[in-house]
């Protein structure tokens, strides 16, 4: 379905080139790829289809900029990030329009993402001047030992399409605060938001070569390999699937890079009998259907205890019936399209598989061809079992499967029965249970009586096959720093004279 795309207030934010060494450039090959609006299928524009030779130029620019940028004081780096933050907020409406255009999420959600994304710049503008080392009492008499934290060097950043602004700011913010320079590969599906952010970085006076944004769609594997195998790049931060993370890790082995990976999840969302039903339903709606289920921390397996099961399923499905699905630009729309047809196929497969094994669809369950080929009805299925595909695979779409459980012990065992461990949620009013279950869940992040945990001040990351490293918070900057220890000998002499 066609809809009108509101024009940008500042049309110069719509860039169709990559950004290398402070300049807007095409691919050396002259090739480009098309970016489509997931709502209508219409072409938004084109971006350079870069290959390894273009990435080498970006890596060189970042390497050339590093010696001078690493000497920039924390205060100065903080001011640059703050200026970038201010420009993002001044241009929030335009950036939100770009996000909705290329990602499909409703404009109100896109505005929320702009402020979430900008907050990483604000947060790390404040961390930049606070990178401290230690003074250590030495064992050897006369020695003086201290540590300094140094930027790791040139960083390669690879980000996904589900948060076109926030995933990139969450990596560039701490990288710059630490004094690193970066080569960031923007997502092939959503490169225009990243390009607009690069334009704002330019306006914020961030020196040339410090930030380089490279683009590719078909060549993404080649670009990933160029980044991971480069001996100039010292660190790679990646957000995406577990399978791609494993490949990037292998490719990074020969150059022993520092890595931080935020990979796939399969979040358990547990509602105990003693939970506040309204709070749990509201939490499940926010957690499962944020970005139409296309986040790594969305509830994937909703476990509800026997005493509250029927009531929860009914109230949850009733709420889902109030959603309005459509183009993200349309007034009142709460949920937009999925990103592409592969996402639709997976979601549909999970629904059909659940139905074929006895799952009952309470609402939704079908594609929405009248709206467009990337639309799927927000869906709630009850009577889920552990044999169904949705129990072991991340759906990454608007399908909520509700499972039944009897005891705390059973549900924690089911929740942990997966290779991944990103986020987990549970709802209970029993304070002792809250501690017990939070400690027992094998995940990197736990939401207790809330379905929304994302916050630039809080460490974001997983365990098991969900990766390692933390983003945001006071810990996020550590991923971009190395520690140098200095021992000074012969320092314990008597006073002279
Ligand atoms: C993600 O889906 O990887 C990130 C979600 C978030 O930051 O909340």
XYZ file of C-alpha atoms and ligand atoms in Angstrom:
505
model
C 0.000 0.000 0.000
C 1.326 3.472 -0.903
C 1.380 6.212 1.671
C 2.847 9.684 1.591
C 6.269 10.086 3.147
C 6.521 13.423 4.968
C 9.347 15.585 3.613
C 12.390 16.252 5.786
C 12.661 19.755 7.250
C 16.345 19.659 6.344
C 16.670 17.832 3.035
C 20.461 17.869 3.253
C 20.203 15.111 5.894
C 19.230 12.647 3.180
C 22.649 11.470 1.988
C 23.200 8.776 -0.637
C 26.907 8.204 -0.156
C 29.290 6.695 2.346
C 31.298 8.970 4.634
C 35.086 8.406 4.621
C 37.783 10.769 5.863
C 35.288 13.618 6.271
C 34.022 13.324 2.689
C 30.947 11.872 1.008
C 32.071 9.170 -1.411
C 30.787 6.499 -3.812
C 32.117 2.955 -4.072
C 35.335 2.760 -6.094
C 33.566 0.262 -8.382
C 30.755 2.764 -8.961
C 28.251 0.101 -7.848
C 25.267 0.887 -5.649
C 22.320 -0.902 -4.056
C 18.685 0.046 -3.614
C 17.080 0.631 -0.225
C 13.351 -0.027 -0.054
C 10.585 1.164 2.221
C 9.381 -1.987 4.026
C 5.860 -0.614 4.170
C 5.290 0.017 0.473
C 8.193 -1.752 -1.220
C 9.014 1.549 -2.986
C 12.652 2.431 -3.541
C 13.826 5.129 -1.121
C 17.175 5.646 -2.833
C 20.542 4.046 -3.407
C 23.754 3.703 -1.437
C 27.283 2.681 -2.535
C 27.859 -1.086 -2.721
C 31.333 -1.018 -1.205
C 33.855 -3.827 -1.247
C 37.096 -4.597 0.578
C 39.035 -1.960 -1.374
C 36.707 0.793 -0.095
C 36.947 -0.535 3.441
C 40.735 -0.324 3.238
C 40.414 3.405 2.499
C 38.144 3.873 5.511
C 40.530 1.894 7.735
C 43.447 4.034 6.539
C 41.499 7.239 7.254
C 40.678 6.019 10.764
C 44.292 4.948 11.346
C 45.631 8.312 10.166
C 43.231 10.173 12.444
C 44.006 8.040 15.512
C 47.385 9.462 16.682
C 46.008 12.962 17.014
C 42.519 11.990 18.241
C 43.890 9.770 21.006
C 45.617 12.863 22.439
C 42.382 14.866 22.567
C 41.497 15.501 26.198
C 38.483 13.830 27.746
C 36.826 17.216 28.139
C 37.251 18.022 24.442
C 35.917 14.622 23.365
C 33.015 15.131 25.755
C 32.227 18.489 24.150
C 32.210 16.948 20.661
C 29.842 14.197 21.748
C 27.620 16.736 23.510
C 27.461 18.871 20.372
C 26.544 15.781 18.356
C 23.840 14.980 20.930
C 22.452 18.534 20.683
C 22.342 18.342 16.889
C 20.559 14.981 17.052
C 17.911 16.401 19.350
C 17.516 19.542 17.175
C 16.987 17.297 14.156
C 15.016 14.600 15.986
C 11.935 14.896 13.750
C 13.929 14.375 10.567
C 15.923 11.461 11.942
C 12.697 9.843 13.151
C 11.180 10.250 9.674
C 14.213 8.498 8.169
C 13.952 5.648 10.687
C 10.272 5.128 9.912
C 10.925 5.309 6.192
C 13.618 2.640 6.045
C 12.773 0.504 9.098
C 8.965 0.809 9.145
C 8.450 1.416 12.878
C 5.717 3.942 13.791
C 6.839 7.558 13.957
C 6.243 7.814 17.719
C 8.499 4.767 18.260
C 11.066 6.257 15.890
C 11.060 9.484 17.921
C 11.580 7.392 21.053
C 14.499 5.689 19.340
C 16.091 9.036 18.421
C 16.069 10.128 22.020
C 17.317 6.676 23.219
C 20.085 6.855 20.590
C 21.097 10.435 21.379
C 21.231 9.603 25.069
C 24.232 7.343 24.401
C 26.104 10.424 23.144
C 24.990 12.418 26.160
C 25.971 9.609 28.541
C 29.408 9.051 27.001
C 30.054 12.791 26.689
C 29.951 12.681 30.483
C 32.086 9.520 30.778
C 34.828 10.814 28.436
C 36.548 12.989 31.069
C 36.295 10.274 33.741
C 38.647 7.550 32.512
C 40.731 6.784 35.599
C 43.672 4.488 36.269
C 44.908 3.163 39.636
C 47.879 3.693 41.879
C 48.968 0.284 43.186
C 51.093 -0.394 46.297
C 54.072 -2.371 44.904
C 55.534 -5.532 46.430
C 59.077 -4.619 45.424
C 60.645 -1.904 47.642
C 61.380 1.275 45.698
C 58.946 0.437 42.903
C 55.977 2.623 42.134
C 53.154 1.041 40.120
C 50.274 2.752 38.365
C 47.895 2.045 35.514
C 46.666 4.207 32.671
C 43.703 3.449 30.420
C 44.402 3.934 26.738
C 42.160 3.804 23.677
C 42.336 0.381 22.051
C 42.842 1.914 18.568
C 40.865 1.775 15.357
C 37.534 0.020 15.900
C 35.273 -1.786 13.433
C 31.587 -1.500 14.289
C 28.890 -3.591 12.642
C 25.266 -2.780 13.428
C 21.794 -4.141 12.592
C 18.670 -2.607 11.024
C 16.261 -2.975 13.961
C 17.451 0.224 15.663
C 19.015 2.183 12.787
C 20.148 5.006 15.101
C 20.538 3.533 18.591
C 22.738 0.549 17.733
C 25.300 2.787 16.059
C 25.337 5.524 18.731
C 25.671 2.870 21.449
C 28.982 1.854 19.846
C 30.337 5.148 18.471
C 29.602 7.052 21.724
C 31.925 5.007 23.957
C 34.493 4.487 21.171
C 34.955 8.234 20.750
C 34.796 8.899 24.488
C 37.696 6.441 24.886
C 39.714 8.170 22.119
C 39.255 5.528 19.408
C 38.533 6.194 15.750
C 35.987 4.057 13.926
C 34.940 2.357 10.720
C 31.229 1.639 11.086
C 29.364 -0.574 8.627
C 25.783 0.681 8.485
C 22.993 -1.872 7.989
C 22.187 -2.590 4.321
C 18.449 -2.279 5.008
C 18.674 1.037 6.893
C 21.759 3.045 5.870
C 20.107 6.474 5.545
C 19.738 7.063 9.277
C 23.442 6.337 9.851
C 24.355 8.673 6.993
C 22.271 11.481 8.540
C 24.098 10.902 11.839
C 27.424 11.180 9.990
C 26.299 14.507 8.510
C 25.519 15.732 12.038
C 28.945 14.499 13.240
C 30.480 16.572 10.448
C 28.498 19.625 11.580
C 29.523 18.939 15.191
C 33.160 19.389 14.135
C 34.291 15.809 14.743
C 37.673 15.701 12.951
C 37.963 13.982 9.579
C 38.817 10.301 9.708
C 37.547 9.862 13.280
C 34.214 8.528 12.054
C 33.917 6.617 8.790
C 30.609 5.100 7.720
C 30.794 2.424 5.031
C 27.841 0.924 3.176
C 27.040 -2.403 1.507
C 24.192 -4.853 1.056
C 25.225 -7.852 -1.106
C 28.874 -7.328 -0.177
C 28.197 -7.352 3.579
C 30.098 -10.655 4.156
C 33.139 -9.296 2.248
C 33.021 -6.045 4.228
C 32.733 -7.994 7.492
C 35.771 -10.038 6.546
C 37.772 -6.928 5.559
C 37.027 -5.447 8.989
C 37.710 -8.588 11.024
C 40.879 -9.603 9.198
C 42.485 -6.145 9.130
C 45.601 -5.931 11.268
C 44.999 -2.182 11.712
C 41.606 -2.635 13.360
C 42.172 -3.554 17.008
C 38.617 -4.077 18.161
C 35.314 -5.205 16.657
C 31.912 -4.595 18.166
C 29.010 -6.405 16.533
C 25.285 -6.602 17.148
C 23.448 -9.277 15.187
C 22.789 -12.978 14.976
C 24.682 -15.651 16.900
C 25.693 -17.437 13.683
C 27.239 -14.315 12.157
C 28.896 -13.534 15.505
C 30.592 -16.937 15.490
C 31.868 -16.360 11.953
C 33.205 -12.880 12.796
C 34.921 -14.285 15.876
C 36.687 -16.920 13.777
C 37.739 -14.282 11.255
C 39.101 -12.088 14.070
C 41.234 -14.871 15.535
C 44.337 -14.420 13.386
C 44.707 -10.793 14.510
C 43.581 -11.436 18.125
C 41.171 -8.553 18.262
C 39.338 -7.316 21.310
C 35.683 -8.215 20.708
C 32.291 -7.342 22.071
C 29.300 -9.162 20.624
C 25.622 -8.655 21.356
C 23.979 -11.637 19.700
C 20.635 -13.368 19.529
C 18.273 -13.968 22.437
C 15.281 -16.166 23.224
C 13.965 -14.253 26.214
C 11.849 -16.063 28.784
C 9.028 -13.925 30.192
C 7.584 -15.500 33.337
C 4.344 -14.566 35.077
C 3.871 -16.113 38.527
C 0.454 -16.572 40.148
C 1.307 -13.856 42.662
C 1.980 -11.211 39.991
C -0.164 -8.132 39.454
C -2.070 -9.238 36.332
C -2.411 -5.738 34.826
C 1.272 -4.993 35.326
C 2.224 -8.352 33.792
C -0.035 -7.871 30.762
C 1.255 -4.330 30.188
C 4.822 -5.648 30.554
C 4.202 -8.443 28.046
C 2.685 -6.023 25.521
C 5.648 -3.640 25.805
C 8.260 -6.381 25.820
C 6.877 -8.683 23.115
C 5.515 -6.140 20.648
C 8.134 -3.365 20.849
C 9.266 -2.773 17.245
C 6.773 -5.500 16.254
C 8.856 -8.086 18.075
C 12.035 -7.244 16.171
C 14.449 -6.736 19.063
C 16.957 -9.130 20.617
C 15.433 -8.559 24.053
C 11.772 -9.125 23.114
C 9.942 -11.777 25.105
C 10.084 -14.949 23.029
C 8.708 -17.587 25.400
C 5.929 -16.357 27.686
C 5.511 -18.732 30.648
C 2.414 -18.236 32.785
C 1.667 -20.156 35.998
C -1.412 -22.386 36.136
C -3.471 -20.247 38.564
C -3.380 -17.159 36.361
C -2.988 -18.777 32.913
C -6.518 -18.406 31.460
C -7.007 -14.934 32.861
C -3.619 -13.771 31.518
C -4.196 -15.211 28.020
C -7.595 -13.527 27.787
C -6.423 -10.101 28.990
C -3.266 -10.256 26.854
C -5.183 -11.153 23.678
C -7.777 -8.414 24.367
C -5.011 -5.807 24.509
C -3.440 -7.068 21.289
C -6.831 -6.666 19.565
C -6.590 -2.903 20.214
C -3.419 -2.532 18.107
C -3.594 -0.610 14.851
C -1.291 -2.005 12.181
C -0.269 0.125 9.204
C 2.262 2.502 7.752
C 4.448 4.026 10.439
C 3.560 7.499 9.202
C -0.182 7.021 9.656
C -1.787 8.695 12.646
C -2.760 6.229 15.383
C -0.753 3.299 13.980
C 0.830 1.323 16.813
C 2.665 -1.356 14.805
C 4.307 -1.188 11.391
C 5.514 -3.744 8.858
C 8.315 -6.250 9.383
C 11.610 -5.513 7.680
C 11.379 -7.947 4.745
C 9.802 -11.104 3.362
C 12.283 -13.425 5.140
C 10.997 -12.073 8.455
C 7.413 -12.730 7.352
C 8.255 -16.300 6.336
C 9.822 -17.091 9.716
C 6.910 -15.655 11.655
C 4.406 -17.514 9.541
C 6.327 -20.744 9.921
C 6.317 -20.398 13.727
C 2.554 -19.831 13.741
C 1.742 -22.745 11.418
C 4.092 -25.044 13.346
C 2.467 -24.122 16.679
C -1.034 -24.612 15.234
C -0.147 -27.992 13.797
C 0.928 -29.152 17.270
C -2.150 -27.962 19.161
C -1.420 -24.253 19.786
C -4.605 -22.114 19.761
C -4.435 -18.763 18.017
C -6.369 -16.261 20.157
C -5.769 -13.284 17.901
C -3.995 -12.714 14.566
C -2.075 -15.498 12.890
C -2.254 -14.259 9.289
C -0.375 -12.126 6.781
C -1.981 -8.792 5.831
C -1.664 -8.564 2.025
C -4.090 -5.616 1.856
C -1.502 -3.512 3.705
C 1.568 -4.873 1.916
C 3.748 -7.930 1.627
C 5.680 -7.235 4.861
C 2.714 -7.044 7.208
C 1.724 -9.739 9.707
C -1.090 -9.602 12.257
C 0.064 -9.259 15.872
C -0.574 -12.756 17.161
C -1.170 -14.490 20.481
C -1.078 -18.305 20.673
C -1.913 -20.254 23.820
C -1.228 -23.883 24.789
C 2.337 -23.728 23.538
C 4.678 -26.651 24.209
C 8.425 -27.064 24.321
C 8.370 -29.131 21.096
C 7.241 -26.165 19.006
C 9.763 -24.195 16.942
C 9.016 -20.957 18.758
C 10.256 -22.540 22.013
C 13.793 -22.919 20.752
C 14.160 -20.308 17.992
C 14.022 -16.528 18.227
C 10.883 -15.470 16.307
C 11.911 -11.820 15.803
C 8.350 -10.870 14.936
C 4.919 -10.061 16.396
C 4.006 -13.565 17.580
C 3.532 -14.215 21.290
C 3.459 -17.858 22.349
C 2.075 -18.479 25.847
C 3.317 -21.595 27.689
C 1.925 -23.076 30.902
C 3.938 -24.001 34.019
C 3.331 -25.329 37.528
C 6.303 -24.609 39.784
C 9.090 -22.079 40.144
C 11.671 -24.825 39.773
C 10.086 -26.106 36.538
C 9.883 -22.700 34.938
C 13.454 -21.705 35.758
C 14.635 -25.018 34.246
C 12.583 -24.341 31.095
C 13.786 -20.729 30.912
C 17.426 -21.810 31.115
C 17.035 -24.689 28.671
C 18.527 -22.773 25.749
C 21.990 -22.016 24.350
C 21.427 -18.267 24.514
C 21.082 -15.908 27.486
C 20.453 -12.256 26.686
C 17.405 -10.941 28.596
C 14.868 -12.593 30.907
C 11.799 -11.173 32.633
C 9.492 -12.205 35.423
C 6.560 -10.825 37.357
C 5.934 -11.498 41.041
C 5.070 -9.568 44.195
C 7.083 -11.887 46.458
C 10.362 -10.135 47.278
C 12.228 -13.322 48.179
C 11.151 -14.968 44.937
C 12.300 -11.845 43.095
C 15.861 -12.287 44.375
C 15.813 -16.078 43.977
C 14.622 -16.120 40.394
C 16.734 -13.133 39.288
C 19.791 -15.010 40.561
C 18.761 -18.314 38.944
C 18.120 -17.070 35.398
C 21.061 -17.638 33.041
C 20.915 -14.307 31.221
C 22.882 -11.060 31.106
C 19.876 -8.848 31.935
C 16.781 -9.396 34.070
C 13.604 -7.318 34.154
C 11.577 -7.815 37.337
C 8.001 -6.493 37.067
C 8.928 -4.604 33.925
C 9.160 -5.527 30.269
C 11.444 -2.648 29.306
C 15.045 -2.698 30.479
C 16.914 -0.690 27.853
C 18.602 2.369 29.300
C 21.921 4.040 28.375
C 22.796 4.047 32.087
C 22.367 0.249 32.440
C 24.860 -2.376 31.143
C 23.401 -4.194 28.122
C 24.753 -7.594 27.066
C 24.406 -11.332 27.345
C 25.907 -14.640 28.443
C 26.220 -18.053 26.761
C 25.673 -17.831 22.980
C 24.233 -14.311 23.327
C 27.765 -12.944 23.382
C 29.986 -10.962 25.705
C 30.899 -7.401 26.540
C 28.574 -4.705 27.815
C 27.217 -1.622 26.101
C 26.037 1.602 27.705
C 26.587 2.396 31.399
C 29.878 3.042 33.156
C 31.097 -0.338 31.830
C 30.498 0.428 28.128
C 33.606 2.571 27.734
C 35.861 -0.210 29.116
C 35.242 -2.203 25.930
C 37.164 0.474 24.007
C 40.074 0.828 26.438
C 43.151 -1.191 27.271
C 44.992 -0.989 30.557
C 48.676 -0.157 30.624
C 50.658 -0.809 33.793
C 53.727 1.308 34.533
C 56.338 0.245 37.112
C 58.882 2.921 38.072
C 61.942 1.493 39.780
C 64.361 3.160 42.202
C 61.753 5.513 43.568
C 62.180 4.869 47.297
C 65.271 6.998 47.917
C 66.041 9.140 50.954
C 65.316 12.858 50.700
C 68.310 14.783 49.402
C 70.209 17.553 51.179
C 18.645 -5.104 20.212
O 17.610 -5.551 19.764
O 19.723 -5.626 19.909
C 18.695 -3.901 21.108
C 17.464 -3.620 21.829
C 17.584 -2.469 22.793
O 18.566 -1.731 22.825
O 16.665 -2.312 23.569
